[in-house]
PDB file of C-alpha atoms in Angstrom:
ATOM      1  CA  MET A   1      -7.698 -20.807  30.443  1.00  0.00           C
ATOM      2  CA  LYS A   2      -5.155 -23.968  31.942  1.00  0.00           C
ATOM      3  CA  MET A   3      -5.057 -25.450  28.623  1.00  0.00           C
ATOM      4  CA  LEU A   4      -4.405 -22.331  26.611  1.00  0.00           C
ATOM      5  CA  THR A   5      -1.803 -21.552  30.155  1.00  0.00           C
ATOM      6  CA  THR A   6       0.469 -24.885  29.320  1.00  0.00           C
ATOM      7  CA  GLN A   7       0.277 -24.977  25.129  1.00  0.00           C
ATOM      8  CA  MET A   8       0.921 -20.393  25.588  1.00  0.00           C
ATOM      9  CA  SER A   9       4.106 -21.504  28.362  1.00  0.00           C
ATOM     10  CA  GLY A  10       5.400 -24.284  26.000  1.00  0.00           C
ATOM     11  CA  LEU A  11       5.026 -22.441  22.522  1.00  0.00           C
ATOM     12  CA  LEU A  12       7.517 -19.339  24.688  1.00  0.00           C
ATOM     13  CA  GLN A  13      10.243 -22.425  25.666  1.00  0.00           C
ATOM     14  CA  ARG A  14      10.872 -23.942  22.466  1.00  0.00           C
ATOM     15  CA  ILE A  15      11.311 -20.447  21.416  1.00  0.00           C
ATOM     16  CA  ALA A  16      13.556 -19.672  24.111  1.00  0.00           C
ATOM     17  CA  GLY A  17      15.088 -22.707  24.083  1.00  0.00           C
ATOM     18  CA  ARG A  18      15.171 -23.508  19.621  1.00  0.00           C
ATOM     19  CA  GLU A  19      15.897 -20.050  18.543  1.00  0.00           C
ATOM     20  CA  GLU A  20      18.684 -18.692  21.804  1.00  0.00           C
ATOM     21  CA  GLU A  21      21.202 -18.244  19.903  1.00  0.00           C
ATOM     22  CA  MET A  22      19.869 -16.325  17.057  1.00  0.00           C
ATOM     23  CA  ILE A  23      17.850 -14.092  19.465  1.00  0.00           C
ATOM     24  CA  GLY A  24      21.646 -13.050  20.671  1.00  0.00           C
ATOM     25  CA  MET A  25      22.993 -12.607  17.060  1.00  0.00           C
ATOM     26  CA  THR A  26      19.781 -10.708  16.437  1.00  0.00           C
ATOM     27  CA  ALA A  27      20.955  -7.932  19.752  1.00  0.00           C
ATOM     28  CA  ARG A  28      24.619  -7.880  18.348  1.00  0.00           C
ATOM     29  CA  LEU A  29      23.342  -6.944  14.356  1.00  0.00           C
ATOM     30  CA  LEU A  30      21.049  -4.055  16.238  1.00  0.00           C
ATOM     31  CA  ALA A  31      23.432  -3.202  18.101  1.00  0.00           C
ATOM     32  CA  GLN A  32      25.948  -2.548  15.191  1.00  0.00           C
ATOM     33  CA  ALA A  33      23.858   0.318  14.250  1.00  0.00           C
ATOM     34  CA  THR A  34      23.032   2.345  17.467  1.00  0.00           C
ATOM     35  CA  SER A  35      26.285   1.727  18.735  1.00  0.00           C
ATOM     36  CA  GLY A  36      27.673   3.679  15.674  1.00  0.00           C
ATOM     37  CA  GLU A  37      25.723   6.524  13.463  1.00  0.00           C
ATOM     38  CA  GLY A  38      22.897   4.253  12.499  1.00  0.00           C
ATOM     39  CA  ARG A  39      19.367   4.017  13.071  1.00  0.00           C
ATOM     40  CA  VAL A  40      16.841   0.292  14.211  1.00  0.00           C
ATOM     41  CA  PHE A  41      14.518   0.344  11.326  1.00  0.00           C
ATOM     42  CA  ILE A  42      11.496  -1.412  12.698  1.00  0.00           C
ATOM     43  CA  ALA A  43       9.511  -2.860   9.574  1.00  0.00           C
ATOM     44  CA  ALA A  44       6.093  -5.176  10.975  1.00  0.00           C
ATOM     45  CA  PHE A  45       3.468  -6.528   8.935  1.00  0.00           C
ATOM     46  CA  GLY A  46       0.036  -7.358   9.660  1.00  0.00           C
ATOM     47  CA  GLU A  47      -0.695  -7.720  13.403  1.00  0.00           C
ATOM     48  CA  LEU A  48       2.919  -7.903  14.501  1.00  0.00           C
ATOM     49  CA  GLY A  49       2.393  -4.061  14.128  1.00  0.00           C
ATOM     50  CA  ALA A  50       1.951  -4.401  17.935  1.00  0.00           C
ATOM     51  CA  VAL A  51       5.573  -5.306  18.182  1.00  0.00           C
ATOM     52  CA  SER A  52       6.608  -1.567  16.206  1.00  0.00           C
ATOM     53  CA  ALA A  53       4.106   0.250  18.768  1.00  0.00           C
ATOM     54  CA  ASN A  54       6.125  -1.751  21.486  1.00  0.00           C
ATOM     55  CA  ALA A  55       9.579  -0.815  20.179  1.00  0.00           C
ATOM     56  CA  ILE A  56       8.524   2.992  19.775  1.00  0.00           C
ATOM     57  CA  SER A  57       6.156   4.114  21.797  1.00  0.00           C
ATOM     58  CA  GLY A  58       5.951   1.105  24.957  1.00  0.00           C
ATOM     59  CA  GLN A  59       6.978   1.636  28.730  1.00  0.00           C
ATOM     60  CA  GLU A  60      10.657  -0.065  28.034  1.00  0.00           C
ATOM     61  CA  PRO A  61      11.146   1.643  24.029  1.00  0.00           C
ATOM     62  CA  LEU A  62      14.206   0.150  22.007  1.00  0.00           C
ATOM     63  CA  LYS A  63      16.805   2.704  22.265  1.00  0.00           C
ATOM     64  CA  GLY A  64      17.421   3.930  18.873  1.00  0.00           C
ATOM     65  CA  ALA A  65      14.428   3.084  16.986  1.00  0.00           C
ATOM     66  CA  VAL A  66      12.449   3.900  14.287  1.00  0.00           C
ATOM     67  CA  ARG A  67       9.210   2.769  12.397  1.00  0.00           C
ATOM     68  CA  TYR A  68       9.928   1.955   8.959  1.00  0.00           C
ATOM     69  CA  ARG A  69       8.162   4.027   6.755  1.00  0.00           C
ATOM     70  CA  GLY A  70       9.714   3.360   3.222  1.00  0.00           C
ATOM     71  CA  GLU A  71      13.002   5.950   4.243  1.00  0.00           C
ATOM     72  CA  GLU A  72      16.125   5.451   2.215  1.00  0.00           C
ATOM     73  CA  ILE A  73      18.307   2.969   4.530  1.00  0.00           C
ATOM     74  CA  ASP A  74      22.214   3.221   4.374  1.00  0.00           C
ATOM     75  CA  SER A  75      24.737   0.759   5.256  1.00  0.00           C
ATOM     76  CA  THR A  76      24.756   2.151   8.920  1.00  0.00           C
ATOM     77  CA  ASP A  77      21.589   1.527   9.177  1.00  0.00           C
ATOM     78  CA  ARG A  78      19.392  -2.561  10.272  1.00  0.00           C
ATOM     79  CA  VAL A  79      16.398  -3.311  10.096  1.00  0.00           C
ATOM     80  CA  TRP A  80      14.597  -5.767  12.089  1.00  0.00           C
ATOM     81  CA  ILE A  81      11.604  -7.203  10.021  1.00  0.00           C
ATOM     82  CA  PHE A  82       8.289  -8.671  11.867  1.00  0.00           C
ATOM     83  CA  THR A  83       5.921 -10.748  10.024  1.00  0.00           C
ATOM     84  CA  ARG A  84       3.583 -13.557  10.639  1.00  0.00           C
ATOM     85  CA  SER A  85       4.778 -15.657   7.706  1.00  0.00           C
ATOM     86  CA  ALA A  86       7.989 -15.928   6.106  1.00  0.00           C
ATOM     87  CA  SER A  87       6.206 -15.724   2.395  1.00  0.00           C
ATOM     88  CA  ASP A  88       4.590 -12.223   3.352  1.00  0.00           C
ATOM     89  CA  GLY A  89       5.158 -10.352  -0.436  1.00  0.00           C
ATOM     90  CA  GLU A  90       5.862  -7.034   1.699  1.00  0.00           C
ATOM     91  CA  ALA A  91       8.096  -8.584   4.077  1.00  0.00           C
ATOM     92  CA  LEU A  92      10.448 -10.444   1.207  1.00  0.00           C
ATOM     93  CA  ALA A  93      10.286  -7.309  -1.361  1.00  0.00           C
ATOM     94  CA  LEU A  94      11.887  -5.349   1.473  1.00  0.00           C
ATOM     95  CA  ALA A  95      14.123  -8.031   2.297  1.00  0.00           C
ATOM     96  CA  ARG A  96      15.038  -8.554  -1.662  1.00  0.00           C
ATOM     97  CA  ARG A  97      15.790  -4.387  -1.657  1.00  0.00           C
ATOM     98  CA  LEU A  98      18.245  -4.658   2.155  1.00  0.00           C
ATOM     99  CA  SER A  99      20.097  -7.660   0.267  1.00  0.00           C
ATOM    100  CA  ASP A 100      20.201  -6.636  -2.952  1.00  0.00           C
ATOM    101  CA  GLN A 101      21.891  -2.971  -0.834  1.00  0.00           C
ATOM    102  CA  PHE A 102      24.503  -5.175   1.201  1.00  0.00           C
ATOM    103  CA  ILE A 103      22.157  -3.646   4.263  1.00  0.00           C
ATOM    104  CA  PRO A 104      22.727  -6.304   7.001  1.00  0.00           C
ATOM    105  CA  PHE A 105      19.192  -7.264   8.625  1.00  0.00           C
ATOM    106  CA  ALA A 106      16.865  -9.410  11.375  1.00  0.00           C
ATOM    107  CA  ALA A 107      13.541 -11.976  10.681  1.00  0.00           C
ATOM    108  CA  VAL A 108      11.072 -12.959  13.007  1.00  0.00           C
ATOM    109  CA  ALA A 109       8.629 -14.980  11.097  1.00  0.00           C
ATOM    110  CA  ASP A 110       7.067 -17.795  11.008  1.00  0.00           C
ATOM    111  CA  GLU A 111       8.307 -20.924   8.608  1.00  0.00           C
ATOM    112  CA  PRO A 112       6.386 -20.737   4.810  1.00  0.00           C
ATOM    113  CA  GLU A 113       3.155 -22.686   4.463  1.00  0.00           C
ATOM    114  CA  ALA A 114       4.879 -24.262   1.454  1.00  0.00           C
ATOM    115  CA  ALA A 115       7.633 -26.497   1.350  1.00  0.00           C
ATOM    116  CA  GLU A 116       9.943 -24.683  -1.201  1.00  0.00           C
ATOM    117  CA  GLY A 117      11.909 -23.392   2.073  1.00  0.00           C
ATOM    118  CA  ASN A 118      12.636 -20.319   3.469  1.00  0.00           C
ATOM    119  CA  GLU A 119      13.728 -17.333   1.421  1.00  0.00           C
ATOM    120  CA  LEU A 120      13.177 -14.642   4.051  1.00  0.00           C
ATOM    121  CA  ALA A 121      15.537 -16.596   6.557  1.00  0.00           C
ATOM    122  CA  GLY A 122      18.033 -17.432   3.833  1.00  0.00           C
ATOM    123  CA  LEU A 123      18.309 -13.537   3.179  1.00  0.00           C
ATOM    124  CA  ALA A 124      18.335 -12.202   7.159  1.00  0.00           C
ATOM    125  CA  THR A 125      21.659 -11.767   8.519  1.00  0.00           C
ATOM    126  CA  ALA A 126      19.463 -13.324  11.966  1.00  0.00           C
ATOM    127  CA  TYR A 127      16.282 -15.018  11.387  1.00  0.00           C
ATOM    128  CA  VAL A 128      14.125 -16.193  14.710  1.00  0.00           C
ATOM    129  CA  SER A 129      11.279 -18.395  13.990  1.00  0.00           C
ATOM    130  CA  LEU A 130       7.876 -18.163  15.743  1.00  0.00           C
ATOM    131  CA  GLY A 131       7.181 -21.438  15.867  1.00  0.00           C
ATOM    132  CA  VAL A 132       3.252 -21.446  15.771  1.00  0.00           C
ATOM    133  CA  LYS A 133       2.656 -23.731  12.948  1.00  0.00           C
ATOM    134  CA  ARG A 134      -0.760 -24.373  13.761  1.00  0.00           C
ATOM    135  CA  GLY A 135      -3.105 -23.273  16.433  1.00  0.00           C
ATOM    136  CA  LEU A 136      -2.374 -24.237  19.619  1.00  0.00           C
ATOM    137  CA  LEU A 137      -5.793 -25.587  20.929  1.00  0.00           C
ATOM    138  CA  PRO A 138      -8.192 -28.218  19.354  1.00  0.00           C
ATOM    139  CA  SER A 139     -11.581 -26.030  18.422  1.00  0.00           C
ATOM    140  CA  GLU A 140     -14.848 -27.839  18.192  1.00  0.00           C
ATOM    141  CA  ASP A 141     -14.966 -28.251  14.438  1.00  0.00           C
ATOM    142  CA  GLY A 142     -12.201 -30.478  14.805  1.00  0.00           C
ATOM    143  CA  GLY A 143      -9.886 -27.488  13.419  1.00  0.00           C
ATOM    144  CA  ARG A 144      -7.019 -25.774  15.532  1.00  0.00           C
ATOM    145  CA  THR A 145      -7.489 -22.440  16.914  1.00  0.00           C
ATOM    146  CA  VAL A 146      -5.568 -19.844  18.810  1.00  0.00           C
ATOM    147  CA  PHE A 147      -2.931 -19.168  16.852  1.00  0.00           C
ATOM    148  CA  PRO A 148      -0.656 -16.219  19.137  1.00  0.00           C
ATOM    149  CA  HIS A 149       1.759 -14.783  16.030  1.00  0.00           C
ATOM    150  CA  ALA A 150       1.791 -11.274  17.485  1.00  0.00           C
ATOM    151  CA  LEU A 151       2.394 -12.449  21.584  1.00  0.00           C
ATOM    152  CA  ALA A 152       5.689 -14.941  20.536  1.00  0.00           C
ATOM    153  CA  ALA A 153       7.071 -11.901  18.628  1.00  0.00           C
ATOM    154  CA  LEU A 154       6.421  -9.569  21.723  1.00  0.00           C
ATOM    155  CA  PHE A 155       8.110 -12.924  23.682  1.00  0.00           C
ATOM    156  CA  VAL A 156      11.023 -12.699  20.839  1.00  0.00           C
ATOM    157  CA  TYR A 157      10.948  -8.767  21.162  1.00  0.00           C
ATOM    158  CA  GLU A 158      11.840  -8.439  24.658  1.00  0.00           C
ATOM    159  CA  ALA A 159      14.322 -11.371  24.423  1.00  0.00           C
ATOM    160  CA  VAL A 160      16.224  -9.338  22.615  1.00  0.00           C
ATOM    161  CA  ARG A 161      15.509  -5.780  23.963  1.00  0.00           C
ATOM    162  CA  MET A 162      17.376  -7.261  27.392  1.00  0.00           C
ATOM    163  CA  ASP A 163      20.114  -8.439  25.155  1.00  0.00           C
ATOM    164  CA  TYR A 164      20.541  -5.139  23.008  1.00  0.00           C
ATOM    165  CA  GLU A 165      20.499  -3.088  26.367  1.00  0.00           C
ATOM    166  CA  GLU A 166      23.008  -5.213  28.000  1.00  0.00           C
ATOM    167  CA  LEU A 167      25.380  -4.707  24.929  1.00  0.00           C
ATOM    168  CA  LEU A 168      24.899  -0.973  24.605  1.00  0.00           C
ATOM    169  CA  ALA A 169      25.549  -0.597  28.025  1.00  0.00           C
ATOM    170  CA  GLU A 170      29.605  -2.413  27.220  1.00  0.00           C
ATOM    171  CA  TYR A 171      29.616   0.100  24.199  1.00  0.00           C
ATOM    172  CA  SER A 172      29.552   3.113  26.472  1.00  0.00           C
TER     173      SER A 172
END
């Protein structure tokens, strides 16, 4: 338990230190929609659907947020994509469509496995990396275990939500 706590703490501290600027940029991007006439769509893929559930139905939901279900998105809206891997086909298809329509969006994901670059990060206006490259703990078979993508994404969500609410309070 102590080793897991130490590794989780280290992961969250690395995200906070390395991604602070992008977290602030994400909050500003999303606040543009809410302070205007737009909506904030949360498009979460795979297990990162936990973030969408929290943003929509949690104890402290993200003001103005709606779950993305394939609706038409316009230039007043903003989209926040959550996916475990920046190589996720569905997330990339949505990112390409948004980019083609000149709709700014933010993304939260891990870096892609392949070395060909990170298309999702290149398309996004703001990109936060989860930094979960491998399992946090060694396993008995010599591999690695504990891949806390959802927990790391929820941490990023809460950090952005706090900045976002401060920005909305300033706009009011």
